[in-house]
Amino acid sequence: MATAADMDAMRRAVVLAARGLGSTSPNPVVGCVITDASGHVVGEGFHQRAGGPHAEIHALRAAGVLARGGTAYVTLEPCNHTGRTGPCAQALTEAGIARVVYAVADPNPQATGGADALGAAGVDVVHGLLEEEAEAGNIAWLTSVRLGRPYVTWKYAATLDGRIAAADGTSRWISSPESRADVHRLRAESDAVVVGSGTMRADDPHLAVRGIEGATQPLRVVLDTNAAAVRPGARVLDDAAPTAVVVADDVPAEEFLPGETWTLRRATGGGIDIPHLLSTLHQAGVRSVLLEGGPTLAGSFVAAGAVDRVIGYLAPVLLGAGPAALADAGITTITEALRLHVTETERIGTDLRITATVPKGA
């Protein structure tokens, strides 16, 4: 039976894990809290970057000899393999930890087994404390392991009547300055930002993170199927962040701009094959995608079953005409509607930010 102290320690570990968002990929975000034999917190840590020490190692270093006989609270099952760092299960055992409480079992077949190794060494192991909260904080990495593709968040800003631009195409600015700043936070927490050719032509977006000190810049991905939207001088071609321009595999090489160009197959409808794109991104180490494209691209992702989370910034504005936030997504009747689970609503400046997830199996 978990005590209030157990809950508090794991809740702190979940908060610590979130500090690694945007900087640990392709590794998970993990937090760890260590208490001594009397229950006092003596060490904390989180996984800060890929290739660096894991959360448990940071916490053990902070705790020192006070870890002996104590409890380690970890958001993810301690690993049991040697990669760029050693197995955390072994480190916890050697430090004299008497009890390990972890939230989420590690689904990675290369790293799992830490709980069994700890148990075999005589450590008391408890699994599942605050599992739902810890899973939500690490959902991008967990999705990538389970499905072999990145976790996709579709972000959009719209008026209260669902328009993303006026009838004449103008859209700056529907959302508030605070909402636009919040989008940079989302970019900083993502491995890649994706837009389509329509957004490129209309907005010439930059897509890099601004205003967040120390942020790791995401990969900027432009789906330019026919190699016609990204032109010399486009803002995404500067050196602020890496960029990949994706064109169809039947586009002549002489149409490519200098720089990194990915050639991917077309889908039946003529655009880039979305599952193939996500598989390619996954192979490149991308574990989370922020979809910032317009309604056509968003509709393609929804139709492909490739959207996991939706974040909408709704402004208290009415336009009455203009493009809607989502174009054709293959939904023709109300019974086929994709019904989401609202996880958060928050006031951002003058806007309302709504976060909703797609139920598993939807």
mmCIF file of C-alpha atoms in Angstrom:
data_model
loop_
_atom_site.group_PDB
_atom_site.id
_atom_site.type_symbol
_atom_site.label_atom_id
_atom_site.label_comp_id
_atom_site.label_asym_id
_atom_site.label_seq_id
_atom_site.Cartn_x
_atom_site.Cartn_y
_atom_site.Cartn_z
ATOM 1 C CA MET A 1 0.000 0.000 0.000
ATOM 2 C CA ALA A 2 1.483 3.335 -1.080
ATOM 3 C CA THR A 3 1.790 5.962 1.614
ATOM 4 C CA ALA A 4 1.315 9.693 1.277
ATOM 5 C CA ALA A 5 5.107 10.043 1.397
ATOM 6 C CA ASP A 6 5.433 7.572 -1.477
ATOM 7 C CA MET A 7 2.932 9.568 -3.519
ATOM 8 C CA ASP A 8 4.703 12.846 -2.820
ATOM 9 C CA ALA A 9 8.095 11.437 -3.798
ATOM 10 C CA MET A 10 6.834 9.947 -7.068
ATOM 11 C CA ARG A 11 4.908 13.099 -7.914
ATOM 12 C CA ARG A 12 8.167 15.020 -7.481
ATOM 13 C CA ALA A 13 9.923 12.515 -9.747
ATOM 14 C CA VAL A 14 7.295 13.146 -12.458
ATOM 15 C CA VAL A 15 7.923 16.895 -12.188
ATOM 16 C CA LEU A 16 11.678 16.334 -12.439
ATOM 17 C CA ALA A 17 11.279 14.126 -15.520
ATOM 18 C CA ALA A 18 9.507 16.942 -17.384
ATOM 19 C CA ARG A 19 12.666 19.051 -17.186
ATOM 20 C CA GLY A 20 14.201 16.784 -19.800
ATOM 21 C CA LEU A 21 11.516 17.363 -22.438
ATOM 22 C CA GLY A 22 13.104 18.339 -25.727
ATOM 23 C CA SER A 23 16.685 17.416 -24.800
ATOM 24 C CA THR A 24 16.805 13.648 -24.188
ATOM 25 C CA SER A 25 15.619 12.225 -27.503
ATOM 26 C CA PRO A 26 15.848 9.487 -28.639
ATOM 27 C CA ASN A 27 15.938 8.521 -24.962
ATOM 28 C CA PRO A 28 12.997 8.833 -22.544
ATOM 29 C CA VAL A 29 12.460 11.537 -19.966
ATOM 30 C CA VAL A 30 12.944 10.098 -16.479
ATOM 31 C CA GLY A 31 12.913 11.523 -12.975
ATOM 32 C CA CYS A 32 14.234 9.990 -9.749
ATOM 33 C CA VAL A 33 13.923 10.854 -6.063
ATOM 34 C CA ILE A 34 15.876 9.039 -3.335
ATOM 35 C CA THR A 35 14.940 9.018 0.325
ATOM 36 C CA ASP A 36 17.137 7.717 3.137
ATOM 37 C CA ALA A 37 16.219 4.907 5.511
ATOM 38 C CA SER A 38 14.126 7.310 7.604
ATOM 39 C CA GLY A 39 12.192 8.665 4.634
ATOM 40 C CA HIS A 40 13.918 12.021 4.135
ATOM 41 C CA VAL A 41 14.703 13.139 0.577
ATOM 42 C CA VAL A 42 18.473 12.997 0.084
ATOM 43 C CA GLY A 43 18.859 12.973 -3.691
ATOM 44 C CA GLU A 44 17.067 14.044 -6.870
ATOM 45 C CA GLY A 45 17.866 13.789 -10.543
ATOM 46 C CA PHE A 46 16.499 13.647 -14.061
ATOM 47 C CA HIS A 47 17.793 12.483 -17.416
ATOM 48 C CA GLN A 48 19.182 15.655 -18.951
ATOM 49 C CA ARG A 49 20.476 14.625 -22.378
ATOM 50 C CA ALA A 50 20.963 11.562 -24.542
ATOM 51 C CA GLY A 51 24.279 9.892 -23.767
ATOM 52 C CA GLY A 52 24.495 11.523 -20.351
ATOM 53 C CA PRO A 53 23.901 9.951 -16.933
ATOM 54 C CA HIS A 54 20.431 8.587 -16.305
ATOM 55 C CA ALA A 55 18.122 10.056 -13.665
ATOM 56 C CA GLU A 56 19.035 7.385 -11.106
ATOM 57 C CA ILE A 57 22.743 8.165 -11.412
ATOM 58 C CA HIS A 58 22.214 11.890 -10.845
ATOM 59 C CA ALA A 59 20.070 11.137 -7.785
ATOM 60 C CA LEU A 60 22.540 8.580 -6.391
ATOM 61 C CA ARG A 61 25.413 11.049 -6.755
ATOM 62 C CA ALA A 62 23.399 13.655 -4.861
ATOM 63 C CA ALA A 63 22.481 11.185 -2.121
ATOM 64 C CA GLY A 64 25.947 9.682 -1.627
ATOM 65 C CA VAL A 65 26.220 7.281 1.300
ATOM 66 C CA LEU A 66 22.772 8.353 2.539
ATOM 67 C CA ALA A 67 21.213 6.224 -0.199
ATOM 68 C CA ARG A 68 22.130 3.013 1.646
ATOM 69 C CA GLY A 69 18.998 1.426 3.082
ATOM 70 C CA GLY A 70 16.807 3.995 1.353
ATOM 71 C CA THR A 71 14.146 4.071 -1.361
ATOM 72 C CA ALA A 72 14.451 5.160 -4.993
ATOM 73 C CA TYR A 73 11.335 6.489 -6.733
ATOM 74 C CA VAL A 74 11.708 6.364 -10.513
ATOM 75 C CA THR A 75 9.182 7.275 -13.214
ATOM 76 C CA LEU A 76 10.409 4.487 -15.527
ATOM 77 C CA GLU A 77 11.637 0.993 -14.682
ATOM 78 C CA PRO A 78 15.415 1.187 -14.129
ATOM 79 C CA CYS A 79 17.294 -0.100 -17.159
ATOM 80 C CA ASN A 80 19.208 -3.371 -17.149
ATOM 81 C CA HIS A 81 21.506 -2.920 -20.127
ATOM 82 C CA THR A 82 24.786 -1.243 -20.967
ATOM 83 C CA GLY A 83 24.590 1.348 -23.719
ATOM 84 C CA ARG A 84 26.356 4.674 -23.581
ATOM 85 C CA THR A 85 25.885 4.380 -19.803
ATOM 86 C CA GLY A 86 25.812 1.422 -17.438
ATOM 87 C CA PRO A 87 22.719 -0.407 -16.113
ATOM 88 C CA CYS A 88 20.862 1.632 -13.502
ATOM 89 C CA ALA A 89 19.526 -1.496 -11.774
ATOM 90 C CA GLN A 90 23.097 -2.457 -10.947
ATOM 91 C CA ALA A 91 23.974 1.062 -9.783
ATOM 92 C CA LEU A 92 21.001 1.124 -7.407
ATOM 93 C CA THR A 93 21.947 -2.275 -5.989
ATOM 94 C CA GLU A 94 25.587 -1.333 -5.494
ATOM 95 C CA ALA A 95 24.529 1.868 -3.718
ATOM 96 C CA GLY A 96 22.650 -0.205 -1.140
ATOM 97 C CA ILE A 97 19.142 0.915 -2.084
ATOM 98 C CA ALA A 98 16.696 -1.293 -0.184
ATOM 99 C CA ARG A 99 13.498 -0.461 -2.066
ATOM 100 C CA VAL A 100 12.708 0.730 -5.599
ATOM 101 C CA VAL A 101 9.313 2.139 -6.537
ATOM 102 C CA TYR A 102 8.812 2.745 -10.261
ATOM 103 C CA ALA A 103 5.790 3.993 -12.173
ATOM 104 C CA VAL A 104 5.947 2.620 -15.738
ATOM 105 C CA ALA A 105 7.405 -0.658 -16.969
ATOM 106 C CA ASP A 106 10.042 -0.220 -19.692
ATOM 107 C CA PRO A 107 8.626 -1.515 -23.011
ATOM 108 C CA ASN A 108 12.035 -1.367 -24.715
ATOM 109 C CA PRO A 109 13.161 -5.008 -25.115
ATOM 110 C CA GLN A 110 16.796 -3.912 -24.986
ATOM 111 C CA ALA A 111 16.465 -2.206 -21.597
ATOM 112 C CA THR A 112 13.740 -4.115 -19.772
ATOM 113 C CA GLY A 113 14.469 -6.527 -16.934
ATOM 114 C CA GLY A 114 15.624 -3.995 -14.395
ATOM 115 C CA ALA A 115 12.866 -4.893 -11.945
ATOM 116 C CA ASP A 116 13.748 -8.591 -12.140
ATOM 117 C CA ALA A 117 17.445 -7.848 -11.636
ATOM 118 C CA LEU A 118 16.674 -5.706 -8.597
ATOM 119 C CA GLY A 119 14.411 -8.354 -7.130
ATOM 120 C CA ALA A 120 17.035 -11.039 -7.663
ATOM 121 C CA ALA A 121 19.510 -8.868 -5.746
ATOM 122 C CA GLY A 122 17.157 -8.706 -2.755
ATOM 123 C CA VAL A 123 15.745 -5.236 -3.403
ATOM 124 C CA ASP A 124 12.057 -4.718 -2.612
ATOM 125 C CA VAL A 125 10.420 -3.624 -5.894
ATOM 126 C CA VAL A 126 7.049 -1.893 -6.262
ATOM 127 C CA HIS A 127 5.508 -1.143 -9.683
ATOM 128 C CA GLY A 128 2.689 1.131 -10.840
ATOM 129 C CA LEU A 129 2.667 4.077 -8.438
ATOM 130 C CA LEU A 130 1.258 7.118 -10.314
ATOM 131 C CA GLU A 131 1.633 5.133 -13.529
ATOM 132 C CA GLU A 132 -0.893 7.216 -15.460
ATOM 133 C CA GLU A 133 0.791 10.532 -14.606
ATOM 134 C CA ALA A 134 4.267 9.218 -15.387
ATOM 135 C CA GLU A 135 3.117 7.697 -18.676
ATOM 136 C CA ALA A 136 1.519 10.986 -19.747
ATOM 137 C CA GLY A 137 4.785 12.815 -19.131
ATOM 138 C CA ASN A 138 6.763 10.285 -21.172
ATOM 139 C CA ILE A 139 4.131 9.548 -23.814
ATOM 140 C CA ALA A 140 6.254 10.547 -26.824
ATOM 141 C CA TRP A 141 8.999 8.045 -26.097
ATOM 142 C CA LEU A 142 6.576 5.318 -25.029
ATOM 143 C CA THR A 143 4.572 5.756 -28.231
ATOM 144 C CA SER A 144 7.723 5.574 -30.327
ATOM 145 C CA VAL A 145 8.749 2.281 -28.724
ATOM 146 C CA ARG A 146 5.303 0.721 -28.874
ATOM 147 C CA LEU A 147 4.281 1.854 -32.369
ATOM 148 C CA GLY A 148 7.608 2.447 -34.118
ATOM 149 C CA ARG A 149 6.699 6.027 -35.019
ATOM 150 C CA PRO A 150 6.877 9.446 -33.355
ATOM 151 C CA TYR A 151 4.123 10.831 -31.136
ATOM 152 C CA VAL A 152 2.275 13.508 -33.139
ATOM 153 C CA THR A 153 0.729 16.668 -31.701
ATOM 154 C CA TRP A 154 -1.380 18.784 -34.036
ATOM 155 C CA LYS A 155 -1.341 22.449 -33.002
ATOM 156 C CA TYR A 156 -3.591 25.106 -34.453
ATOM 157 C CA ALA A 157 -4.941 28.557 -33.608
ATOM 158 C CA ALA A 158 -8.506 29.497 -34.555
ATOM 159 C CA THR A 159 -11.310 31.911 -33.885
ATOM 160 C CA LEU A 160 -14.207 30.912 -31.705
ATOM 161 C CA ASP A 161 -16.135 29.988 -34.853
ATOM 162 C CA GLY A 162 -13.323 27.705 -36.034
ATOM 163 C CA ARG A 163 -11.596 29.873 -38.665
ATOM 164 C CA ILE A 164 -7.825 29.934 -39.045
ATOM 165 C CA ALA A 165 -7.842 32.924 -41.412
ATOM 166 C CA ALA A 166 -10.191 35.537 -42.796
ATOM 167 C CA ALA A 167 -11.889 35.217 -46.190
ATOM 168 C CA ASP A 168 -9.039 37.222 -47.780
ATOM 169 C CA GLY A 169 -6.434 34.838 -46.331
ATOM 170 C CA THR A 170 -5.102 37.156 -43.603
ATOM 171 C CA SER A 171 -4.403 35.401 -40.307
ATOM 172 C CA ARG A 172 -1.939 37.550 -38.340
ATOM 173 C CA TRP A 173 -2.710 37.595 -35.624
ATOM 174 C CA ILE A 174 -5.686 35.493 -34.545
ATOM 175 C CA SER A 175 -4.066 34.281 -31.339
ATOM 176 C CA SER A 176 -2.623 36.362 -28.505
ATOM 177 C CA PRO A 177 1.088 37.071 -27.939
ATOM 178 C CA GLU A 178 0.951 34.731 -24.957
ATOM 179 C CA SER A 179 -0.376 31.894 -27.105
ATOM 180 C CA ARG A 180 2.313 32.457 -29.700
ATOM 181 C CA ALA A 181 4.967 32.333 -26.973
ATOM 182 C CA ASP A 182 3.444 29.088 -25.717
ATOM 183 C CA VAL A 183 3.877 27.580 -29.185
ATOM 184 C CA HIS A 184 7.615 28.159 -28.879
ATOM 185 C CA ARG A 185 7.505 26.075 -25.688
ATOM 186 C CA LEU A 186 5.811 23.286 -27.658
ATOM 187 C CA ARG A 187 8.497 23.521 -30.336
ATOM 188 C CA ALA A 188 11.228 23.337 -27.714
ATOM 189 C CA GLU A 189 9.681 20.147 -26.333
ATOM 190 C CA SER A 190 9.453 18.518 -29.787
ATOM 191 C CA ASP A 191 12.055 16.758 -31.900
ATOM 192 C CA ALA A 192 10.565 17.936 -35.196
ATOM 193 C CA VAL A 193 8.153 20.585 -36.480
ATOM 194 C CA VAL A 194 6.246 19.704 -39.665
ATOM 195 C CA VAL A 195 4.471 21.961 -42.171
ATOM 196 C CA GLY A 196 3.219 21.507 -45.715
ATOM 197 C CA SER A 197 3.575 23.381 -48.970
ATOM 198 C CA GLY A 198 0.423 25.465 -48.391
ATOM 199 C CA THR A 199 1.809 26.934 -45.183
ATOM 200 C CA MET A 200 5.162 27.539 -46.869
ATOM 201 C CA ARG A 201 3.553 29.538 -49.652
ATOM 202 C CA ALA A 202 1.207 31.487 -47.400
ATOM 203 C CA ASP A 203 3.433 32.284 -44.431
ATOM 204 C CA ASP A 204 7.111 31.548 -45.197
ATOM 205 C CA PRO A 205 7.394 30.277 -41.584
ATOM 206 C CA HIS A 206 10.662 30.165 -39.653
ATOM 207 C CA LEU A 207 9.702 27.275 -37.326
ATOM 208 C CA ALA A 208 12.709 27.670 -35.007
ATOM 209 C CA VAL A 209 12.382 28.162 -31.252
ATOM 210 C CA ARG A 210 12.672 31.725 -30.045
ATOM 211 C CA GLY A 211 12.609 33.215 -26.558
ATOM 212 C CA ILE A 212 13.549 30.046 -24.658
ATOM 213 C CA GLU A 213 17.105 30.073 -23.341
ATOM 214 C CA GLY A 214 19.064 26.874 -23.907
ATOM 215 C CA ALA A 215 16.368 25.249 -26.039
ATOM 216 C CA THR A 216 17.359 22.423 -28.357
ATOM 217 C CA GLN A 217 16.186 23.407 -31.827
ATOM 218 C CA PRO A 218 13.822 20.888 -33.441
ATOM 219 C CA LEU A 219 14.276 19.528 -36.943
ATOM 220 C CA ARG A 220 12.243 21.696 -39.334
ATOM 221 C CA VAL A 221 10.429 19.447 -41.834
ATOM 222 C CA VAL A 222 8.666 20.860 -44.888
ATOM 223 C CA LEU A 223 6.521 18.531 -46.998
ATOM 224 C CA ASP A 224 7.068 19.996 -50.443
ATOM 225 C CA THR A 225 5.814 17.082 -52.517
ATOM 226 C CA ASN A 226 6.458 18.623 -55.934
ATOM 227 C CA ALA A 227 9.510 20.701 -54.934
ATOM 228 C CA ALA A 228 7.636 23.907 -55.738
ATOM 229 C CA ALA A 229 7.033 25.667 -52.414
ATOM 230 C CA VAL A 230 10.471 26.045 -50.781
ATOM 231 C CA ARG A 231 12.359 28.653 -52.768
ATOM 232 C CA PRO A 232 15.839 30.154 -52.306
ATOM 233 C CA GLY A 233 15.786 32.600 -49.413
ATOM 234 C CA ALA A 234 13.012 30.790 -47.520
ATOM 235 C CA ARG A 235 13.316 31.408 -43.796
ATOM 236 C CA VAL A 236 13.491 27.690 -42.992
ATOM 237 C CA LEU A 237 16.739 27.482 -44.953
ATOM 238 C CA ASP A 238 18.707 29.639 -42.512
ATOM 239 C CA ASP A 239 21.095 28.151 -39.953
ATOM 240 C CA ALA A 240 18.892 28.708 -36.895
ATOM 241 C CA ALA A 241 17.870 25.030 -36.866
ATOM 242 C CA PRO A 242 18.313 21.941 -39.052
ATOM 243 C CA THR A 243 15.851 21.567 -41.933
ATOM 244 C CA ALA A 244 14.701 18.669 -44.112
ATOM 245 C CA VAL A 245 12.663 19.333 -47.254
ATOM 246 C CA VAL A 246 10.619 16.267 -48.194
ATOM 247 C CA VAL A 247 9.749 15.744 -51.843
ATOM 248 C CA ALA A 248 8.140 12.853 -53.713
ATOM 249 C CA ASP A 249 10.494 10.163 -54.938
ATOM 250 C CA ASP A 250 9.543 10.828 -58.571
ATOM 251 C CA VAL A 251 10.660 14.483 -58.541
ATOM 252 C CA PRO A 252 13.737 15.046 -60.747
ATOM 253 C CA ALA A 253 16.907 15.672 -58.774
ATOM 254 C CA GLU A 254 17.535 18.958 -60.596
ATOM 255 C CA GLU A 255 14.461 20.383 -58.838
ATOM 256 C CA PHE A 256 16.056 20.012 -55.394
ATOM 257 C CA LEU A 257 17.393 22.985 -53.494
ATOM 258 C CA PRO A 258 20.910 22.748 -52.064
ATOM 259 C CA GLY A 259 20.804 21.224 -48.601
ATOM 260 C CA GLU A 260 19.107 18.244 -47.008
ATOM 261 C CA THR A 261 16.296 16.811 -49.128
ATOM 262 C CA TRP A 262 14.456 13.591 -48.329
ATOM 263 C CA THR A 263 12.721 11.713 -51.140
ATOM 264 C CA LEU A 264 9.716 9.699 -49.979
ATOM 265 C CA ARG A 265 6.999 7.842 -51.828
ATOM 266 C CA ARG A 266 3.645 9.371 -52.625
ATOM 267 C CA ALA A 267 0.392 8.253 -51.061
ATOM 268 C CA THR A 268 -2.587 7.244 -53.207
ATOM 269 C CA GLY A 269 -3.935 10.803 -53.103
ATOM 270 C CA GLY A 270 -0.704 12.266 -54.459
ATOM 271 C CA GLY A 271 0.821 13.719 -51.282
ATOM 272 C CA ILE A 272 3.628 12.268 -49.193
ATOM 273 C CA ASP A 273 2.799 8.883 -47.639
ATOM 274 C CA ILE A 274 2.266 9.873 -43.966
ATOM 275 C CA PRO A 275 3.071 6.482 -42.350
ATOM 276 C CA HIS A 276 6.226 6.268 -44.470
ATOM 277 C CA LEU A 277 7.186 9.799 -43.403
ATOM 278 C CA LEU A 278 6.716 8.974 -39.719
ATOM 279 C CA SER A 279 8.718 5.770 -40.068
ATOM 280 C CA THR A 280 11.536 7.723 -41.713
ATOM 281 C CA LEU A 281 11.477 10.331 -38.947
ATOM 282 C CA HIS A 282 11.552 7.590 -36.328
ATOM 283 C CA GLN A 283 14.599 6.033 -37.968
ATOM 284 C CA ALA A 284 16.238 9.465 -37.826
ATOM 285 C CA GLY A 285 15.776 9.568 -34.039
ATOM 286 C CA VAL A 286 12.650 11.725 -33.951
ATOM 287 C CA ARG A 287 10.333 10.697 -31.132
ATOM 288 C CA SER A 288 7.918 13.645 -31.080
ATOM 289 C CA VAL A 289 6.424 15.709 -33.894
ATOM 290 C CA LEU A 290 4.647 19.057 -33.684
ATOM 291 C CA LEU A 291 2.342 19.398 -36.675
ATOM 292 C CA GLU A 292 1.997 23.097 -37.486
ATOM 293 C CA GLY A 293 0.714 22.827 -41.045
ATOM 294 C CA GLY A 294 -2.600 24.065 -42.364
ATOM 295 C CA PRO A 295 -5.973 22.314 -42.640
ATOM 296 C CA THR A 296 -5.040 20.132 -45.627
ATOM 297 C CA LEU A 297 -1.960 18.658 -43.991
ATOM 298 C CA ALA A 298 -3.801 18.221 -40.688
ATOM 299 C CA GLY A 299 -6.607 16.418 -42.509
ATOM 300 C CA SER A 300 -4.101 14.063 -44.114
ATOM 301 C CA PHE A 301 -2.584 13.180 -40.745
ATOM 302 C CA VAL A 302 -6.001 12.648 -39.140
ATOM 303 C CA ALA A 303 -7.125 10.489 -42.060
ATOM 304 C CA ALA A 304 -3.964 8.399 -41.664
ATOM 305 C CA GLY A 305 -4.679 7.862 -37.955
ATOM 306 C CA ALA A 306 -1.430 9.650 -37.192
ATOM 307 C CA VAL A 307 -2.527 12.319 -34.695
ATOM 308 C CA ASP A 308 -2.168 11.494 -30.999
ATOM 309 C CA ARG A 309 -2.858 14.854 -29.389
ATOM 310 C CA VAL A 310 -4.562 18.088 -30.421
ATOM 311 C CA ILE A 311 -3.770 21.473 -28.915
ATOM 312 C CA GLY A 312 -6.088 24.240 -30.020
ATOM 313 C CA TYR A 313 -5.703 27.922 -29.157
ATOM 314 C CA LEU A 314 -9.184 29.428 -29.408
ATOM 315 C CA ALA A 315 -9.337 33.204 -29.647
ATOM 316 C CA PRO A 316 -12.466 35.185 -28.649
ATOM 317 C CA VAL A 317 -12.822 36.379 -32.242
ATOM 318 C CA LEU A 318 -15.514 35.843 -34.886
ATOM 319 C CA LEU A 319 -14.885 35.910 -38.642
ATOM 320 C CA GLY A 320 -17.887 34.124 -40.121
ATOM 321 C CA ALA A 321 -15.970 33.103 -43.253
ATOM 322 C CA GLY A 322 -12.535 31.765 -44.145
ATOM 323 C CA PRO A 323 -10.816 28.373 -44.014
ATOM 324 C CA ALA A 324 -11.661 25.983 -41.197
ATOM 325 C CA ALA A 325 -8.992 24.493 -38.957
ATOM 326 C CA LEU A 326 -9.366 20.998 -40.433
ATOM 327 C CA ALA A 327 -9.914 20.020 -44.059
ATOM 328 C CA ASP A 328 -11.048 16.645 -45.390
ATOM 329 C CA ALA A 329 -10.006 13.945 -42.928
ATOM 330 C CA GLY A 330 -11.952 11.084 -44.474
ATOM 331 C CA ILE A 331 -14.883 11.536 -42.075
ATOM 332 C CA THR A 332 -18.225 11.553 -43.883
ATOM 333 C CA THR A 333 -20.837 10.986 -41.176
ATOM 334 C CA ILE A 334 -21.310 11.857 -37.515
ATOM 335 C CA THR A 335 -20.896 8.227 -36.499
ATOM 336 C CA GLU A 336 -17.341 8.342 -37.865
ATOM 337 C CA ALA A 337 -16.443 11.475 -35.887
ATOM 338 C CA LEU A 338 -13.127 11.260 -34.080
ATOM 339 C CA ARG A 339 -14.112 11.929 -30.488
ATOM 340 C CA LEU A 340 -11.282 13.146 -28.306
ATOM 341 C CA HIS A 341 -10.583 13.109 -24.586
ATOM 342 C CA VAL A 342 -10.053 16.606 -23.176
ATOM 343 C CA THR A 343 -7.150 16.515 -20.738
ATOM 344 C CA GLU A 344 -6.671 20.226 -20.020
ATOM 345 C CA THR A 345 -8.212 23.632 -20.557
ATOM 346 C CA GLU A 346 -6.238 26.748 -19.665
ATOM 347 C CA ARG A 347 -6.464 30.485 -20.227
ATOM 348 C CA ILE A 348 -3.453 31.740 -22.206
ATOM 349 C CA GLY A 349 -3.510 35.501 -22.541
ATOM 350 C CA THR A 350 -6.923 36.306 -24.015
ATOM 351 C CA ASP A 351 -7.236 32.806 -25.533
ATOM 352 C CA LEU A 352 -8.370 29.420 -24.313
ATOM 353 C CA ARG A 353 -5.945 26.544 -24.853
ATOM 354 C CA ILE A 354 -7.637 23.153 -25.116
ATOM 355 C CA THR A 355 -5.577 19.970 -25.009
ATOM 356 C CA ALA A 356 -7.204 16.710 -26.072
ATOM 357 C CA THR A 357 -5.895 13.232 -26.826
ATOM 358 C CA VAL A 358 -7.045 10.593 -29.269
ATOM 359 C CA PRO A 359 -8.298 7.517 -27.391
ATOM 360 C CA LYS A 360 -6.310 4.333 -27.952
ATOM 361 C CA GLY A 361 -7.760 2.302 -30.772
ATOM 362 C CA ALA A 362 -9.597 5.283 -32.281
#
